[in-house]
JSON list of N, CA and C in Angstrom, two decimals:
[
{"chain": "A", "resi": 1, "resn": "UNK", "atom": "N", "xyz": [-9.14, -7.63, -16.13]},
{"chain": "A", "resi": 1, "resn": "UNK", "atom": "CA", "xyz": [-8.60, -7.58, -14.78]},
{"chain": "A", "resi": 1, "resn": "UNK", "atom": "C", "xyz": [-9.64, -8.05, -13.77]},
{"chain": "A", "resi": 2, "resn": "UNK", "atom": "N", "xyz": [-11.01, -7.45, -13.80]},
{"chain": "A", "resi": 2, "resn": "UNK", "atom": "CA", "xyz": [-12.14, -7.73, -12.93]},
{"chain": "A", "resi": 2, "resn": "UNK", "atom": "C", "xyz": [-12.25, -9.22, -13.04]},
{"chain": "A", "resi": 3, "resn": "UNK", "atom": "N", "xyz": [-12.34, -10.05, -14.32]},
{"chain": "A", "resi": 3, "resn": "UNK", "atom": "CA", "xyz": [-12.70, -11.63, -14.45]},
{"chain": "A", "resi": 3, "resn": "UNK", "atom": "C", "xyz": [-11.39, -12.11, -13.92]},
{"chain": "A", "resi": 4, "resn": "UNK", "atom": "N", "xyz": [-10.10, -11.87, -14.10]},
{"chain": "A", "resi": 4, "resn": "UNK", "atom": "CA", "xyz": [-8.88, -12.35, -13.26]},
{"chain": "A", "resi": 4, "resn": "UNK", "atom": "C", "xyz": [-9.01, -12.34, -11.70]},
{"chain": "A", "resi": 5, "resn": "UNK", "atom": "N", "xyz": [-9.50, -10.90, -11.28]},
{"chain": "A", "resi": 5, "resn": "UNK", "atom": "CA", "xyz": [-9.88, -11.00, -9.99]},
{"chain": "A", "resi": 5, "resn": "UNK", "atom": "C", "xyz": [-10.58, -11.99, -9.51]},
{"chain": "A", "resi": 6, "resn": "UNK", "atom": "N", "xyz": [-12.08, -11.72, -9.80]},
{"chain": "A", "resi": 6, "resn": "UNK", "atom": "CA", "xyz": [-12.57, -12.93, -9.44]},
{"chain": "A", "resi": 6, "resn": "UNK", "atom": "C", "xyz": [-12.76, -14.21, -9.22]},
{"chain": "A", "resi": 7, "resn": "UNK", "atom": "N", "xyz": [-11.85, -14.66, -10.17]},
{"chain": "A", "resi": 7, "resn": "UNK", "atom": "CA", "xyz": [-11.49, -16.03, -10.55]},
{"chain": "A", "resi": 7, "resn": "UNK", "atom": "C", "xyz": [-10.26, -16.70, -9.51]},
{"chain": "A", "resi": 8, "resn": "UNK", "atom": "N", "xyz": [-9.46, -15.81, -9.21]},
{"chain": "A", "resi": 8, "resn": "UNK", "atom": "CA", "xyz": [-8.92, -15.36, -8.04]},
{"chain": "A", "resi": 8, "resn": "UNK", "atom": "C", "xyz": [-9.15, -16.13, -6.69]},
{"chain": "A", "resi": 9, "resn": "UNK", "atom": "N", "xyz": [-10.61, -15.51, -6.76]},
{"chain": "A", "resi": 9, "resn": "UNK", "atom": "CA", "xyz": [-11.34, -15.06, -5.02]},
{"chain": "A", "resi": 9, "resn": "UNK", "atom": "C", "xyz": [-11.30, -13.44, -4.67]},
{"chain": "A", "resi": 10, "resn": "UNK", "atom": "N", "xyz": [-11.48, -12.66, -5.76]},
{"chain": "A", "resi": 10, "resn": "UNK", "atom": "CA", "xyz": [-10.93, -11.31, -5.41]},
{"chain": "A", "resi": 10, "resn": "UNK", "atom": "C", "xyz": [-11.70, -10.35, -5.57]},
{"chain": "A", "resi": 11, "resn": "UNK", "atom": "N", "xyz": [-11.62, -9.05, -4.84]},
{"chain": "A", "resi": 11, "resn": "UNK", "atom": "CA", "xyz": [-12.88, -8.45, -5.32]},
{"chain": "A", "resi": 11, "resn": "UNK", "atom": "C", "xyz": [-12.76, -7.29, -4.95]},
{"chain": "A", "resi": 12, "resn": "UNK", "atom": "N", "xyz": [-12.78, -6.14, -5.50]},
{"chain": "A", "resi": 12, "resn": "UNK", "atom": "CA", "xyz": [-12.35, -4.33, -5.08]},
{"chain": "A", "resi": 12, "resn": "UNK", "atom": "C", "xyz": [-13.52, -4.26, -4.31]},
{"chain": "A", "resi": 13, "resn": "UNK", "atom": "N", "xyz": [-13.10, -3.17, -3.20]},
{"chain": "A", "resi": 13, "resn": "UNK", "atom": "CA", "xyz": [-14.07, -2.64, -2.65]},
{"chain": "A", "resi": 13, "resn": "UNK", "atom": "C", "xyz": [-14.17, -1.00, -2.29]},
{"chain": "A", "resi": 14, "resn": "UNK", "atom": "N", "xyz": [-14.59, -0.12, -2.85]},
{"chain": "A", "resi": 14, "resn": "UNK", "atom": "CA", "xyz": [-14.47, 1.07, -2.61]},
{"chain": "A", "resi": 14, "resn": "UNK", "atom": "C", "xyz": [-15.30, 1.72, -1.34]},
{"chain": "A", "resi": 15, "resn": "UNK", "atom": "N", "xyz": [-14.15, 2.20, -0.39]},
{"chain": "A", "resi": 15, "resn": "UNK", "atom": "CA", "xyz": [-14.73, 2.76, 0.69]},
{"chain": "A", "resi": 15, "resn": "UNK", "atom": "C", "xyz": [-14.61, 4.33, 0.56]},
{"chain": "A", "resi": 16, "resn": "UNK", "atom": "N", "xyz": [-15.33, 5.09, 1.12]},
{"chain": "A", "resi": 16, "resn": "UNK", "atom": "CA", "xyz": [-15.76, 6.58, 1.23]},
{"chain": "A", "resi": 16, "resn": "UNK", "atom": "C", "xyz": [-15.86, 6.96, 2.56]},
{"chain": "A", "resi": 17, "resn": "UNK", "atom": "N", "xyz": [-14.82, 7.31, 3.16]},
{"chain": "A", "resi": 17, "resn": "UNK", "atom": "CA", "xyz": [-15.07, 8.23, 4.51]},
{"chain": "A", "resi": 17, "resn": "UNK", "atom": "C", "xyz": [-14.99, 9.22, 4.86]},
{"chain": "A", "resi": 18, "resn": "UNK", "atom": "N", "xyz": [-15.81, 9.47, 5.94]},
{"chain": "A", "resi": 18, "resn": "UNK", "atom": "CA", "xyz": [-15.83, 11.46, 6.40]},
{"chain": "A", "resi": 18, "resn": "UNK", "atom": "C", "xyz": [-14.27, 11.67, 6.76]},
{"chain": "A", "resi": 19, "resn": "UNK", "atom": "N", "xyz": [-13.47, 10.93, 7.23]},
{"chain": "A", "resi": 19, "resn": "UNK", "atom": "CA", "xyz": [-11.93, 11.07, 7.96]},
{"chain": "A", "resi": 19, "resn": "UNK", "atom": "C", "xyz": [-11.47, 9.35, 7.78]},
{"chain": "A", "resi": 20, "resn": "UNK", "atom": "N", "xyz": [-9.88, 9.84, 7.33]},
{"chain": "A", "resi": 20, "resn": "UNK", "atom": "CA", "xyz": [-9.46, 8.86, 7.22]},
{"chain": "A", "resi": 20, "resn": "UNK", "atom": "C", "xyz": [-8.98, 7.82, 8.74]},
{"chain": "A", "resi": 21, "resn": "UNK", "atom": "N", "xyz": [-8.81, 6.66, 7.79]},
{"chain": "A", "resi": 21, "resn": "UNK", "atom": "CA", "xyz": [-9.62, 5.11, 8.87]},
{"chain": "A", "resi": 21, "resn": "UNK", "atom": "C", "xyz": [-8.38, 5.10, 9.18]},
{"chain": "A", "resi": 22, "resn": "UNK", "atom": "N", "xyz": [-8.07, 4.49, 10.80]},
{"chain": "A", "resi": 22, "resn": "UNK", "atom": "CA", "xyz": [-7.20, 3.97, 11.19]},
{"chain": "A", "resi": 22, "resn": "UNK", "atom": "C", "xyz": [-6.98, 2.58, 10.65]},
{"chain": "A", "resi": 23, "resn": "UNK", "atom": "N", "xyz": [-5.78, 1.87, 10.75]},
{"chain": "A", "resi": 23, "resn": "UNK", "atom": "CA", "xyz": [-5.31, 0.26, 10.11]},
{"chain": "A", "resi": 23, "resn": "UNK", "atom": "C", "xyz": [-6.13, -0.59, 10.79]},
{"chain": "A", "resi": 24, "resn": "UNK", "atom": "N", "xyz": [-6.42, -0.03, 12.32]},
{"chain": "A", "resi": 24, "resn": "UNK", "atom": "CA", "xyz": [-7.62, -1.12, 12.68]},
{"chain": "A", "resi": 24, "resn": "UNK", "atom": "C", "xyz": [-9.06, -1.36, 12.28]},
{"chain": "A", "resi": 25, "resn": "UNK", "atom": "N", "xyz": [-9.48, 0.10, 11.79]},
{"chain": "A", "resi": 25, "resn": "UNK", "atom": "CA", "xyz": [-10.95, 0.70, 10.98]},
{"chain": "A", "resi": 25, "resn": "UNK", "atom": "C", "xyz": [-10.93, -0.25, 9.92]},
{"chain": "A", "resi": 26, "resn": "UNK", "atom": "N", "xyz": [-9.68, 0.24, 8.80]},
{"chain": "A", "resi": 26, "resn": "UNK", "atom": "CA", "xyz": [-9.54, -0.30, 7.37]},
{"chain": "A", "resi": 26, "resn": "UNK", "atom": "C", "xyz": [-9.90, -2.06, 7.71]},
{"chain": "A", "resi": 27, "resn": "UNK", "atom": "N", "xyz": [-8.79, -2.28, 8.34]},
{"chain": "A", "resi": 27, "resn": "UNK", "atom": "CA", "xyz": [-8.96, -4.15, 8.30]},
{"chain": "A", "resi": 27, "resn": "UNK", "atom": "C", "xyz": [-10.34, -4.64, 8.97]},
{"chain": "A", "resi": 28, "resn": "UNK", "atom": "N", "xyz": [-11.42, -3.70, 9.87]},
{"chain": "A", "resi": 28, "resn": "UNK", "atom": "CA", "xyz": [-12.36, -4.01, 10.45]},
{"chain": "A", "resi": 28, "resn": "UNK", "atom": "C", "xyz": [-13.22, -4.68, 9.11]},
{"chain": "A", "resi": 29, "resn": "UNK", "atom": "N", "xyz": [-13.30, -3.16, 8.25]},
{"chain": "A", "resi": 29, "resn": "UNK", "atom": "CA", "xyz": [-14.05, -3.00, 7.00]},
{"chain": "A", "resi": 29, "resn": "UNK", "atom": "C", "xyz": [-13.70, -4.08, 5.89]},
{"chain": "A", "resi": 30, "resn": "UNK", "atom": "N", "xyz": [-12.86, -4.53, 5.97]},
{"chain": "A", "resi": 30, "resn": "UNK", "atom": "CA", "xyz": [-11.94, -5.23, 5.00]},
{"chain": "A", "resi": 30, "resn": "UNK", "atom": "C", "xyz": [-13.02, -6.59, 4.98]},
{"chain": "A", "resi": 31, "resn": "UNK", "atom": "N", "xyz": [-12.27, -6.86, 6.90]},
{"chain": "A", "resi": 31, "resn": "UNK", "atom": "CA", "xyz": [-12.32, -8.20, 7.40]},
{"chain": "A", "resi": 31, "resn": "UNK", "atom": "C", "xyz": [-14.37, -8.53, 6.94]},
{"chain": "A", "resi": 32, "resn": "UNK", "atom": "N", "xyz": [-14.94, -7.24, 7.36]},
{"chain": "A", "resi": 32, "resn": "UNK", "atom": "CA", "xyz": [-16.24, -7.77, 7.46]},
{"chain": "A", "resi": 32, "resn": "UNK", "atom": "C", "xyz": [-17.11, -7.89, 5.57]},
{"chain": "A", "resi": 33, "resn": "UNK", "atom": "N", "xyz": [-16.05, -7.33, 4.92]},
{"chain": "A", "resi": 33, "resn": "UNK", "atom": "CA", "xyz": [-16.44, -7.53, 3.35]},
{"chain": "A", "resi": 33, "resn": "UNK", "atom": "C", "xyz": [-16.62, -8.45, 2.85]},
{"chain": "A", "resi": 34, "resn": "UNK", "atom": "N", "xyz": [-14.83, -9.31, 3.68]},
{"chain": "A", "resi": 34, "resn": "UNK", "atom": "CA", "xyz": [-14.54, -10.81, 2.83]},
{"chain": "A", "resi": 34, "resn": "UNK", "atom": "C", "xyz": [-15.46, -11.58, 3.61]},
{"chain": "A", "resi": 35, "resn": "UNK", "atom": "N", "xyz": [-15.92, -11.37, 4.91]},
{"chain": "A", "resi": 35, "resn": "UNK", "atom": "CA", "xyz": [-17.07, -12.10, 4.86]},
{"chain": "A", "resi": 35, "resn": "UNK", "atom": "C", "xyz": [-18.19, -12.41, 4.53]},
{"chain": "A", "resi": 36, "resn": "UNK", "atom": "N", "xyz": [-18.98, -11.12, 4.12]},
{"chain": "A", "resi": 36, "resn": "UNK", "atom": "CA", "xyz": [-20.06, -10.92, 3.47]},
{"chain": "A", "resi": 36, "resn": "UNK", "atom": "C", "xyz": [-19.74, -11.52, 2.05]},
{"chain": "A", "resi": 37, "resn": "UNK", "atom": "N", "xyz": [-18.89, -11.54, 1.15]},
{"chain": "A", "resi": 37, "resn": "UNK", "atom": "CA", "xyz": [-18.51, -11.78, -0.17]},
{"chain": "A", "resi": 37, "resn": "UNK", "atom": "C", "xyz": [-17.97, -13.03, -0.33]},
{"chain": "A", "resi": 38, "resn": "UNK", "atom": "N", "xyz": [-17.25, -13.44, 0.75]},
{"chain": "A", "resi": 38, "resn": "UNK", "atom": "CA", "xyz": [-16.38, -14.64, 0.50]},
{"chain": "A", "resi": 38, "resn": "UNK", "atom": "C", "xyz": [-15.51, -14.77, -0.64]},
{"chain": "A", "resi": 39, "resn": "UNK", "atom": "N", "xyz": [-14.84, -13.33, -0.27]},
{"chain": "A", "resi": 39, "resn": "UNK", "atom": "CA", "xyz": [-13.67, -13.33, -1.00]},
{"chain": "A", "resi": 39, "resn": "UNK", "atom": "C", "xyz": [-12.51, -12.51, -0.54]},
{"chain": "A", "resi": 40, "resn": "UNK", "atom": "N", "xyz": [-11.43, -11.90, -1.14]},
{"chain": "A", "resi": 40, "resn": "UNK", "atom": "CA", "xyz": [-10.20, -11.46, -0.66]},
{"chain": "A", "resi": 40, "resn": "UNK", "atom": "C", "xyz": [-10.27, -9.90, -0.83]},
{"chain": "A", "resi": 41, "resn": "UNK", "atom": "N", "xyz": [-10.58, -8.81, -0.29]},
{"chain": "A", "resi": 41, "resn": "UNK", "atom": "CA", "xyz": [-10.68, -7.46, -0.56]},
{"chain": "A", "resi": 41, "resn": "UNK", "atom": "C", "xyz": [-9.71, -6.75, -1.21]},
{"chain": "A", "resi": 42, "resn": "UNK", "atom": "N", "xyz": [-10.03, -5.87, -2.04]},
{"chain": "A", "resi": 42, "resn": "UNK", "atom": "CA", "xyz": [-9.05, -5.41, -2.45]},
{"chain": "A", "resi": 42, "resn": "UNK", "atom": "C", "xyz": [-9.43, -3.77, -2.13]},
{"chain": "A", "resi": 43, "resn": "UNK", "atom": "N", "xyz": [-9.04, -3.20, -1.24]},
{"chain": "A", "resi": 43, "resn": "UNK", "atom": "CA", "xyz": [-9.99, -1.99, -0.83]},
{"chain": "A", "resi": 43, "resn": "UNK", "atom": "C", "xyz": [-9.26, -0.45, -1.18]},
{"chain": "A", "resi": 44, "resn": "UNK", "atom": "N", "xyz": [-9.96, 0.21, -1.75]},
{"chain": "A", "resi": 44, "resn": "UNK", "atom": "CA", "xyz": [-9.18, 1.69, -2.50]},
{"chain": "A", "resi": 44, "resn": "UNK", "atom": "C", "xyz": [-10.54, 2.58, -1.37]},
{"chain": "A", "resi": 45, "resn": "UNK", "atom": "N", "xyz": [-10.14, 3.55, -0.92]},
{"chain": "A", "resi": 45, "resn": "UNK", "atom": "CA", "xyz": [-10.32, 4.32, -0.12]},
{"chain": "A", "resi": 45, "resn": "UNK", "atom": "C", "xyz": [-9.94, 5.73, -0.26]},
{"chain": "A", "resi": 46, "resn": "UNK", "atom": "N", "xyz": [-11.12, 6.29, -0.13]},
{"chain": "A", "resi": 46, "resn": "UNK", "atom": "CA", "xyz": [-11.75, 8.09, -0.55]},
{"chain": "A", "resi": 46, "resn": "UNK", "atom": "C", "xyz": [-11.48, 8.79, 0.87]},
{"chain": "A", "resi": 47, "resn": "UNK", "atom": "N", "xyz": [-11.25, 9.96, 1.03]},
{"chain": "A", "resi": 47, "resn": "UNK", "atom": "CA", "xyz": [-11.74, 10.65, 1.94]},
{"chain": "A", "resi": 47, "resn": "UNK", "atom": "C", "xyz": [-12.64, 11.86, 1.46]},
{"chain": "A", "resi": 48, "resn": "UNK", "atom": "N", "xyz": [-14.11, 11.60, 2.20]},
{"chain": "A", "resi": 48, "resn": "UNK", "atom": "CA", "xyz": [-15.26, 12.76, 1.34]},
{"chain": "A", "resi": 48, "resn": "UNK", "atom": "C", "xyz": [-16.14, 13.50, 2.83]},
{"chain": "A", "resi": 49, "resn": "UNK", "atom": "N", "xyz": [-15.25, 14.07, 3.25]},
{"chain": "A", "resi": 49, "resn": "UNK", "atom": "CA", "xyz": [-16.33, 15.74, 4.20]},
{"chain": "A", "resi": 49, "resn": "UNK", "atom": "C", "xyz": [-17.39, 15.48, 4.58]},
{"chain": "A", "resi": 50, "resn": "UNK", "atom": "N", "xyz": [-17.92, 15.34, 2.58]},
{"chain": "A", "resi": 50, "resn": "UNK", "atom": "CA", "xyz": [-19.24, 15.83, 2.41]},
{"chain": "A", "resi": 50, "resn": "UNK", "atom": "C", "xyz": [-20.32, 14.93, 3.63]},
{"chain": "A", "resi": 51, "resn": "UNK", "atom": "N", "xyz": [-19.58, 13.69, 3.92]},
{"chain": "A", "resi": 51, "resn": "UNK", "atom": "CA", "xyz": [-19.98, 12.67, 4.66]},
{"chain": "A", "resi": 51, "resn": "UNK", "atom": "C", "xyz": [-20.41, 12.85, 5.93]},
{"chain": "A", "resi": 52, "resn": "UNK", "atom": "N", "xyz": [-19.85, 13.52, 6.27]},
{"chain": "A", "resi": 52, "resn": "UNK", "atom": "CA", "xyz": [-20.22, 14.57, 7.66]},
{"chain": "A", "resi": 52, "resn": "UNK", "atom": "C", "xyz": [-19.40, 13.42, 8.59]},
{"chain": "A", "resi": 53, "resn": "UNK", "atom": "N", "xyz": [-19.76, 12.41, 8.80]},
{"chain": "A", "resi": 53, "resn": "UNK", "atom": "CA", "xyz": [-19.27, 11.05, 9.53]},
{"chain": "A", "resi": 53, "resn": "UNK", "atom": "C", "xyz": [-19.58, 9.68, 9.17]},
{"chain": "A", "resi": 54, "resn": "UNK", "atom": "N", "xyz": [-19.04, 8.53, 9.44]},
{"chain": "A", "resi": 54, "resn": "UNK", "atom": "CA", "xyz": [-19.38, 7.38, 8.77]},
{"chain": "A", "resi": 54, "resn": "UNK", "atom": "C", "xyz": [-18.44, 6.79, 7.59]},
{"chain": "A", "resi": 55, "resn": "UNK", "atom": "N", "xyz": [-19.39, 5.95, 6.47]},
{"chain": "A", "resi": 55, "resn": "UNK", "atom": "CA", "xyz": [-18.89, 5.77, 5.54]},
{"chain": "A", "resi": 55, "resn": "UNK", "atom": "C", "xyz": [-19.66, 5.43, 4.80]},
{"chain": "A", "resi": 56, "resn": "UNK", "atom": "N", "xyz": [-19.28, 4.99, 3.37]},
{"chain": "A", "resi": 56, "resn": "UNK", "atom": "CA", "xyz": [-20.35, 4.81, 2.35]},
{"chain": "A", "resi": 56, "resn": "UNK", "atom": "C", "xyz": [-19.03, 3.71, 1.56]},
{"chain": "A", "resi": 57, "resn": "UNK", "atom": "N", "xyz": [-19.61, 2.46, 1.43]},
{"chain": "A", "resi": 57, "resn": "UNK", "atom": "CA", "xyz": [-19.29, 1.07, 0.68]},
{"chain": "A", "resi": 57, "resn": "UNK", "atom": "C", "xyz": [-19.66, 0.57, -0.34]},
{"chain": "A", "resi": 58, "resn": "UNK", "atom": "N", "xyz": [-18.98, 0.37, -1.46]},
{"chain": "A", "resi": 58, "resn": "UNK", "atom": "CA", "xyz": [-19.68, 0.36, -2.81]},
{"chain": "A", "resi": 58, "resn": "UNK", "atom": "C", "xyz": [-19.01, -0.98, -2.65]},
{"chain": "A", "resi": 59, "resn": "UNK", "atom": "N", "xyz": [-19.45, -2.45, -3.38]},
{"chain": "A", "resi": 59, "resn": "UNK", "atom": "CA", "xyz": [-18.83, -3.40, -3.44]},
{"chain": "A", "resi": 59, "resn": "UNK", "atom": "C", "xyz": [-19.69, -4.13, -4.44]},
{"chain": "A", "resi": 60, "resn": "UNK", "atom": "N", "xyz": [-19.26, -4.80, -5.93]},
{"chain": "A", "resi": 60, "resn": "UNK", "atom": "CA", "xyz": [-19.55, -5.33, -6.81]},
{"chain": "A", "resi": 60, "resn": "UNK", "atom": "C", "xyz": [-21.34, -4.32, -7.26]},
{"chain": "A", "resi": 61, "resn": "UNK", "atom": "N", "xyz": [-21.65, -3.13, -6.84]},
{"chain": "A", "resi": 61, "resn": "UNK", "atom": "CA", "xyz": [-22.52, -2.34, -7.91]},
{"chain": "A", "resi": 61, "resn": "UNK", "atom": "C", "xyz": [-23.63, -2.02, -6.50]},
{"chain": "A", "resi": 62, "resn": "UNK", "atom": "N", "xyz": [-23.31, -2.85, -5.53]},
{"chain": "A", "resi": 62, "resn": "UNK", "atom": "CA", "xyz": [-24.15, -2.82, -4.05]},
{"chain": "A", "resi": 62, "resn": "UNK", "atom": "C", "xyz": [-23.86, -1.86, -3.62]},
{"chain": "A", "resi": 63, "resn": "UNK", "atom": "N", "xyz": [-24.19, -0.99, -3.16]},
{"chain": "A", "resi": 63, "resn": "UNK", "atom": "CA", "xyz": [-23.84, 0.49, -1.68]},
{"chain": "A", "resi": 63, "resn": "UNK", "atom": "C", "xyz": [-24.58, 0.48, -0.72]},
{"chain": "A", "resi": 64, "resn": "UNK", "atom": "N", "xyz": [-23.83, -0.27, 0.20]},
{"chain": "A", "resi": 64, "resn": "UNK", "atom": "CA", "xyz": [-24.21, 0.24, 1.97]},
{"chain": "A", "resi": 64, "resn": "UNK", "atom": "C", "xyz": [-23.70, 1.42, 2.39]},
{"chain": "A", "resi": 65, "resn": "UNK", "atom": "N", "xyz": [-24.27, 2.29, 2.42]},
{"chain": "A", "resi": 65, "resn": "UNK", "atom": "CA", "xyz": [-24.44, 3.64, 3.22]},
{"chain": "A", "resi": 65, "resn": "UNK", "atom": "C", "xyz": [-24.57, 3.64, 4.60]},
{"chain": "A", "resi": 66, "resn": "UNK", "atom": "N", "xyz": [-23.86, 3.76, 5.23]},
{"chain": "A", "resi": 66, "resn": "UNK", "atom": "CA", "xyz": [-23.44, 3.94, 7.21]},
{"chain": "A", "resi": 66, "resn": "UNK", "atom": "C", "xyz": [-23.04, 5.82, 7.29]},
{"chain": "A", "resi": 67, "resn": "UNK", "atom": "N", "xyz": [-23.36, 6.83, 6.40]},
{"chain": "A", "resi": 67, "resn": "UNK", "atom": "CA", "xyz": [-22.81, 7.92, 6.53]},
{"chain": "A", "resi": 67, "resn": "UNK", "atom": "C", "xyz": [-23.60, 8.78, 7.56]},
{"chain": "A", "resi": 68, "resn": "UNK", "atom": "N", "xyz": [-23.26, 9.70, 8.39]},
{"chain": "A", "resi": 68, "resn": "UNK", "atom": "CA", "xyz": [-23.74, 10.67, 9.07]},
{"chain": "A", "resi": 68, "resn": "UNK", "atom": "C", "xyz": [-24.98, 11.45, 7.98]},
{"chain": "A", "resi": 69, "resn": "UNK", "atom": "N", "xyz": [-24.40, 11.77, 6.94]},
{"chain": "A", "resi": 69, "resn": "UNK", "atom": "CA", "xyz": [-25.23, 12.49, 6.03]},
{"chain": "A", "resi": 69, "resn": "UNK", "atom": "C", "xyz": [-26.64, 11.83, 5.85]},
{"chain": "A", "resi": 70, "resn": "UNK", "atom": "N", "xyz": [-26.36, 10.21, 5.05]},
{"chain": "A", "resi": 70, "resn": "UNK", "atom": "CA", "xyz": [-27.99, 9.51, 4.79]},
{"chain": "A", "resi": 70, "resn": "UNK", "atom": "C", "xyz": [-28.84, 9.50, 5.95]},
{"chain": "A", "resi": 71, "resn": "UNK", "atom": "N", "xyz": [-28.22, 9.51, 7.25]},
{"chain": "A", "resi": 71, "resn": "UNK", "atom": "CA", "xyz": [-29.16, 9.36, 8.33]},
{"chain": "A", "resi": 71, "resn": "UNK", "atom": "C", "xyz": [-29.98, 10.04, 8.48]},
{"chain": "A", "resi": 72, "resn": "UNK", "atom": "N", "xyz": [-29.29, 11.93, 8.30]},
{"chain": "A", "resi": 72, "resn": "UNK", "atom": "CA", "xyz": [-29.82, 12.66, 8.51]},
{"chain": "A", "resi": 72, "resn": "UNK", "atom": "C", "xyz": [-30.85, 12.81, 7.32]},
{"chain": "A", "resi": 73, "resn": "UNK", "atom": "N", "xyz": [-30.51, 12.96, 6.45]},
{"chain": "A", "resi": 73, "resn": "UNK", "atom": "CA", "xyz": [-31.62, 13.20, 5.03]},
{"chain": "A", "resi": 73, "resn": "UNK", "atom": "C", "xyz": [-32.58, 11.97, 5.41]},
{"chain": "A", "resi": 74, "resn": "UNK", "atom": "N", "xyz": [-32.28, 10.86, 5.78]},
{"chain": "A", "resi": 74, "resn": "UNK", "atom": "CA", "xyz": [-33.43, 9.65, 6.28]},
{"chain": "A", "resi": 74, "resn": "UNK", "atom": "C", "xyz": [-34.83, 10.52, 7.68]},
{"chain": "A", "resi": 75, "resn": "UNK", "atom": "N", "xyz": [-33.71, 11.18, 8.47]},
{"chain": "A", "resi": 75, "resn": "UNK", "atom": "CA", "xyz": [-34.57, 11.64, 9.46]},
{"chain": "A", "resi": 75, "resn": "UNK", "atom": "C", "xyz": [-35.30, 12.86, 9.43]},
{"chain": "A", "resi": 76, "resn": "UNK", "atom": "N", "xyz": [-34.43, 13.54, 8.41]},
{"chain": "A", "resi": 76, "resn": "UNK", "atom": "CA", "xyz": [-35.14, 14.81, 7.55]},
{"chain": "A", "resi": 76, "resn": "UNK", "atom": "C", "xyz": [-36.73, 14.19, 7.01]},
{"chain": "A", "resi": 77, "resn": "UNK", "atom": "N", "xyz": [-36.45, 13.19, 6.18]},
{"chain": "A", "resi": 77, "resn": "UNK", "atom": "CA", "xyz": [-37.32, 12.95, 5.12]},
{"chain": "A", "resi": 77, "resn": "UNK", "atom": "C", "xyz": [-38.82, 12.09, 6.13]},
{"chain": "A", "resi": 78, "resn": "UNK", "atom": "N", "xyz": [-38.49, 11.50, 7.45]},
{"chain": "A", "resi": 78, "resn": "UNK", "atom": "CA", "xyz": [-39.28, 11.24, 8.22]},
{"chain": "A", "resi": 78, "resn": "UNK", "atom": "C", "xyz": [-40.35, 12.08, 8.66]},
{"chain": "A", "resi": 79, "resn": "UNK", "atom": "N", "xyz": [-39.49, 13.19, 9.73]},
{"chain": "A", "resi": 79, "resn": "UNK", "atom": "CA", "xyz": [-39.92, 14.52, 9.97]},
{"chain": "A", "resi": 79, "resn": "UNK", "atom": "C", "xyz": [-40.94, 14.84, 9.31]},
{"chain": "A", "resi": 80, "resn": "UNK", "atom": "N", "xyz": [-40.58, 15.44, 7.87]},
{"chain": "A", "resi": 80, "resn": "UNK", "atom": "CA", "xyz": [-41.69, 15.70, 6.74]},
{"chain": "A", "resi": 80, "resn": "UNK", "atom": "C", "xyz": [-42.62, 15.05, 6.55]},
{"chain": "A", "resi": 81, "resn": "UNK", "atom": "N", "xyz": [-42.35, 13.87, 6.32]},
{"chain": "A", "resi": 81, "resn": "UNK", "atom": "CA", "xyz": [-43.94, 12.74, 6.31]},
{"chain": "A", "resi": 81, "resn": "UNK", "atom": "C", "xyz": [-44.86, 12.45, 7.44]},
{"chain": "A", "resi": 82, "resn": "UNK", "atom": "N", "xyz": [-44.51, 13.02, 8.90]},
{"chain": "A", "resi": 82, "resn": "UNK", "atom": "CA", "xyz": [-45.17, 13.23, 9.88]},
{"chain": "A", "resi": 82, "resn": "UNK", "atom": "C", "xyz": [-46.24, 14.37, 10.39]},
{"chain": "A", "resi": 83, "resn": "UNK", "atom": "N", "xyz": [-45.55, 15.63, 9.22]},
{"chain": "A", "resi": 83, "resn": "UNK", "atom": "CA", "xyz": [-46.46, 16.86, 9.53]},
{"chain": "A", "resi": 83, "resn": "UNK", "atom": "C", "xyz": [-47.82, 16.58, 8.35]}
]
């Protein structure tokens, strides 16, 4: 199915959000995938809390992380290396 996809122009993209996306959110995310990829999205979509806010984008084994959560553990983990 994945080599059909691709062959295609096609390509899943799993999104993860703190609250689910409005149709303008979804197609934002969509729109800015097939550009990065140069291909046709095929997007399956989580809703995860744990996220606090944001989202988290898995696309062909890549994860861009935009979540409320990594920021904070990023600014956590700053903090610490300063004292």
């Amino acid at each position: 199915q994945t080599l059909l996809e691709e062959a295609l122009g096609k390509i899943r993209v799993h999104i993860r959000s703190a609250v689910t996306l409005s149709k303008m959110e979804l197609q934002s995310v969509v729109e800015a995938f097939g550009r990065l990829t140069n291909k046709t999205v095929i997007p399956t979509v989580d809703i995860d809390p744990d996220l606090l806010g944001g989202m988290v984008v898995t696309v062909a084994g890549q994860v861009y992380d935009a979540s409320l959560k990594s920021r904070l553990r990023g600014m956590g983990e700053a903090l610490t290396q300063q004292e």
